[in-house]
Amino acid sequence: MKTHVIKGDTVVIRRGKEKGKSGVVKAIFADAGKATVEGLNVVKRHTKQGAQGPSSPQGGGIVEKEAALPLSVLQYVCEKCKTPTRLRRGITADGLRHRVCVKCGEPARESAKGA
Ligand SMILES: [Zn+2]
């Protein structure tokens, strides 16, 4: 399943409590239509105290973790023109599919293979 943003993209949040903030996509969950963004939509998770006692490396407590956001609220920010924009699919001379900024025409970087 193809998503309009990929891991490592800079995105801006268009709706919700984090509206207007930007960050870097940390992980994509294509099947769920969601993604986590570095430092955004952070929630506090209470973890259980480890049963092993004080020797447990992490112990229990509160862990801050990015909650997944729907892909539909994420808008790609072009690395070249620094503008929240859309991407279109283009084909380069060597026949590879590329994501291209609709504003400045710059190709966006592609995901690592398999990502
Ligand atoms: Zn651009």
PDB file of C-alpha atoms and ligand atoms in Angstrom:
ATOM      1  CA  MET A   1       0.000   0.000   0.000  1.00  0.00           C
ATOM      2  CA  LYS A   2       1.410   3.362  -1.035  1.00  0.00           C
ATOM      3  CA  THR A   3       1.323   6.295   1.304  1.00  0.00           C
ATOM      4  CA  HIS A   4       1.763   9.938   0.400  1.00  0.00           C
ATOM      5  CA  VAL A   5       4.416  10.410   3.022  1.00  0.00           C
ATOM      6  CA  ILE A   6       7.237   8.077   3.925  1.00  0.00           C
ATOM      7  CA  LYS A   7       9.519   7.588   6.888  1.00  0.00           C
ATOM      8  CA  GLY A   8      11.940  10.495   7.206  1.00  0.00           C
ATOM      9  CA  ASP A   9       9.704  13.057   5.514  1.00  0.00           C
ATOM     10  CA  THR A  10       9.100  16.393   7.168  1.00  0.00           C
ATOM     11  CA  VAL A  11       5.392  16.898   7.666  1.00  0.00           C
ATOM     12  CA  VAL A  12       3.088  19.487   9.167  1.00  0.00           C
ATOM     13  CA  ILE A  13      -0.003  18.539  11.159  1.00  0.00           C
ATOM     14  CA  ARG A  14      -3.132  19.959   9.598  1.00  0.00           C
ATOM     15  CA  ARG A  15      -5.734  19.120  12.211  1.00  0.00           C
ATOM     16  CA  GLY A  16      -6.076  18.358  15.885  1.00  0.00           C
ATOM     17  CA  LYS A  17      -4.278  19.622  18.940  1.00  0.00           C
ATOM     18  CA  GLU A  18      -0.907  19.595  17.227  1.00  0.00           C
ATOM     19  CA  LYS A  19      -2.161  21.591  14.247  1.00  0.00           C
ATOM     20  CA  GLY A  20       0.517  23.681  12.590  1.00  0.00           C
ATOM     21  CA  LYS A  21       3.430  21.853  14.156  1.00  0.00           C
ATOM     22  CA  SER A  22       5.962  20.075  12.051  1.00  0.00           C
ATOM     23  CA  GLY A  23       8.183  17.102  12.571  1.00  0.00           C
ATOM     24  CA  VAL A  24       9.864  14.167  10.921  1.00  0.00           C
ATOM     25  CA  VAL A  25       7.942  10.978  10.217  1.00  0.00           C
ATOM     26  CA  LYS A  26       9.266   8.279  12.495  1.00  0.00           C
ATOM     27  CA  ALA A  27       7.234   5.309  11.356  1.00  0.00           C
ATOM     28  CA  ILE A  28       4.463   4.564   8.886  1.00  0.00           C
ATOM     29  CA  PHE A  29       1.688   2.097   9.556  1.00  0.00           C
ATOM     30  CA  ALA A  30       0.279   1.814   6.064  1.00  0.00           C
ATOM     31  CA  ASP A  31      -2.295  -0.841   6.907  1.00  0.00           C
ATOM     32  CA  ALA A  32      -3.756   1.296   9.682  1.00  0.00           C
ATOM     33  CA  GLY A  33      -3.384   4.489   7.642  1.00  0.00           C
ATOM     34  CA  LYS A  34      -1.369   6.056  10.425  1.00  0.00           C
ATOM     35  CA  ALA A  35       2.087   7.364  11.194  1.00  0.00           C
ATOM     36  CA  THR A  36       4.097   8.572  14.148  1.00  0.00           C
ATOM     37  CA  VAL A  37       5.944  11.878  13.973  1.00  0.00           C
ATOM     38  CA  GLU A  38       9.054  12.579  16.017  1.00  0.00           C
ATOM     39  CA  GLY A  39       8.182  14.642  19.086  1.00  0.00           C
ATOM     40  CA  LEU A  40       4.557  15.229  18.098  1.00  0.00           C
ATOM     41  CA  ASN A  41       1.333  13.896  19.597  1.00  0.00           C
ATOM     42  CA  VAL A  42       3.313  12.588  22.532  1.00  0.00           C
ATOM     43  CA  VAL A  43       1.349  10.688  25.103  1.00  0.00           C
ATOM     44  CA  LYS A  44       2.392   9.501  28.505  1.00  0.00           C
ATOM     45  CA  ARG A  45       2.205   5.778  28.965  1.00  0.00           C
ATOM     46  CA  HIS A  46       2.213   4.240  32.373  1.00  0.00           C
ATOM     47  CA  THR A  47       4.227   1.071  32.342  1.00  0.00           C
ATOM     48  CA  LYS A  48       4.000  -1.700  34.840  1.00  0.00           C
ATOM     49  CA  GLN A  49       6.641  -2.061  37.450  1.00  0.00           C
ATOM     50  CA  GLY A  50       8.937  -4.879  36.462  1.00  0.00           C
ATOM     51  CA  ALA A  51       8.367  -8.037  38.435  1.00  0.00           C
ATOM     52  CA  GLN A  52      12.096  -8.549  38.823  1.00  0.00           C
ATOM     53  CA  GLY A  53      12.589  -5.748  41.316  1.00  0.00           C
ATOM     54  CA  PRO A  54      15.301  -3.079  41.427  1.00  0.00           C
ATOM     55  CA  SER A  55      17.661  -5.068  39.239  1.00  0.00           C
ATOM     56  CA  SER A  56      15.295  -4.546  36.315  1.00  0.00           C
ATOM     57  CA  PRO A  57      17.019  -2.212  33.858  1.00  0.00           C
ATOM     58  CA  GLN A  58      13.966  -0.062  33.050  1.00  0.00           C
ATOM     59  CA  GLY A  59      11.648  -0.507  35.988  1.00  0.00           C
ATOM     60  CA  GLY A  60       8.189   0.945  35.773  1.00  0.00           C
ATOM     61  CA  GLY A  61       7.011   4.478  35.462  1.00  0.00           C
ATOM     62  CA  ILE A  62       5.856   6.930  32.870  1.00  0.00           C
ATOM     63  CA  VAL A  63       7.159   6.676  29.347  1.00  0.00           C
ATOM     64  CA  GLU A  64       6.570   9.363  26.766  1.00  0.00           C
ATOM     65  CA  LYS A  65       5.751   7.962  23.377  1.00  0.00           C
ATOM     66  CA  GLU A  66       4.508   9.357  20.097  1.00  0.00           C
ATOM     67  CA  ALA A  67       0.959   8.248  19.357  1.00  0.00           C
ATOM     68  CA  ALA A  68       0.122   7.498  15.755  1.00  0.00           C
ATOM     69  CA  LEU A  69      -1.663  10.178  13.751  1.00  0.00           C
ATOM     70  CA  PRO A  70      -3.924   9.538  10.778  1.00  0.00           C
ATOM     71  CA  LEU A  71      -2.026   9.993   7.522  1.00  0.00           C
ATOM     72  CA  SER A  72      -4.798  12.307   6.338  1.00  0.00           C
ATOM     73  CA  VAL A  73      -3.777  15.031   8.807  1.00  0.00           C
ATOM     74  CA  LEU A  74      -0.142  14.978   7.720  1.00  0.00           C
ATOM     75  CA  GLN A  75       0.981  17.295   4.965  1.00  0.00           C
ATOM     76  CA  TYR A  76       4.352  16.890   3.326  1.00  0.00           C
ATOM     77  CA  VAL A  77       6.783  19.794   3.670  1.00  0.00           C
ATOM     78  CA  CYS A  78       9.161  20.156   0.745  1.00  0.00           C
ATOM     79  CA  GLU A  79      12.837  20.087   1.716  1.00  0.00           C
ATOM     80  CA  LYS A  80      13.700  22.503  -1.064  1.00  0.00           C
ATOM     81  CA  CYS A  81      11.032  25.203  -0.942  1.00  0.00           C
ATOM     82  CA  LYS A  82      10.176  24.624   2.737  1.00  0.00           C
ATOM     83  CA  THR A  83       6.496  24.858   1.931  1.00  0.00           C
ATOM     84  CA  PRO A  84       3.717  22.503   2.957  1.00  0.00           C
ATOM     85  CA  THR A  85       2.878  21.069  -0.394  1.00  0.00           C
ATOM     86  CA  ARG A  86       1.696  18.051  -2.269  1.00  0.00           C
ATOM     87  CA  LEU A  87       3.680  15.545  -4.212  1.00  0.00           C
ATOM     88  CA  ARG A  88       2.927  14.130  -7.576  1.00  0.00           C
ATOM     89  CA  ARG A  89       4.366  11.006  -9.083  1.00  0.00           C
ATOM     90  CA  GLY A  90       6.797  11.534 -11.888  1.00  0.00           C
ATOM     91  CA  ILE A  91       8.935   9.266 -13.992  1.00  0.00           C
ATOM     92  CA  THR A  92      12.593  10.125 -14.393  1.00  0.00           C
ATOM     93  CA  ALA A  93      14.644   9.494 -17.531  1.00  0.00           C
ATOM     94  CA  ASP A  94      15.842   6.177 -16.161  1.00  0.00           C
ATOM     95  CA  GLY A  95      12.271   5.010 -15.742  1.00  0.00           C
ATOM     96  CA  LEU A  96      12.182   5.244 -11.975  1.00  0.00           C
ATOM     97  CA  ARG A  97       9.133   6.551 -10.252  1.00  0.00           C
ATOM     98  CA  HIS A  98       9.770   9.653  -8.232  1.00  0.00           C
ATOM     99  CA  ARG A  99       7.813  11.864  -5.935  1.00  0.00           C
ATOM    100  CA  VAL A 100       8.009  15.436  -7.164  1.00  0.00           C
ATOM    101  CA  CYS A 101       7.038  18.632  -5.349  1.00  0.00           C
ATOM    102  CA  VAL A 102       4.088  20.262  -7.115  1.00  0.00           C
ATOM    103  CA  LYS A 103       5.412  23.712  -6.185  1.00  0.00           C
ATOM    104  CA  CYS A 104       9.092  23.760  -7.101  1.00  0.00           C
ATOM    105  CA  GLY A 105       9.319  20.569  -9.144  1.00  0.00           C
ATOM    106  CA  GLU A 106      12.135  19.164  -7.043  1.00  0.00           C
ATOM    107  CA  PRO A 107      12.151  15.397  -6.681  1.00  0.00           C
ATOM    108  CA  ALA A 108      11.712  14.273  -3.090  1.00  0.00           C
ATOM    109  CA  ARG A 109      14.094  11.742  -1.686  1.00  0.00           C
ATOM    110  CA  GLU A 110      12.859   8.193  -1.909  1.00  0.00           C
ATOM    111  CA  SER A 111      12.497   5.710   0.850  1.00  0.00           C
ATOM    112  CA  ALA A 112      15.132   3.116   1.446  1.00  0.00           C
ATOM    113  CA  LYS A 113      14.376  -0.152  -0.281  1.00  0.00           C
ATOM    114  CA  GLY A 114      11.654  -2.048   1.467  1.00  0.00           C
ATOM    115  CA  ALA A 115      10.681   0.812   3.759  1.00  0.00           C
TER     116      ALA A 115
HETATM  117 ZN    ZN B   1       9.258  22.239  -3.293  1.00  0.00          ZN
END
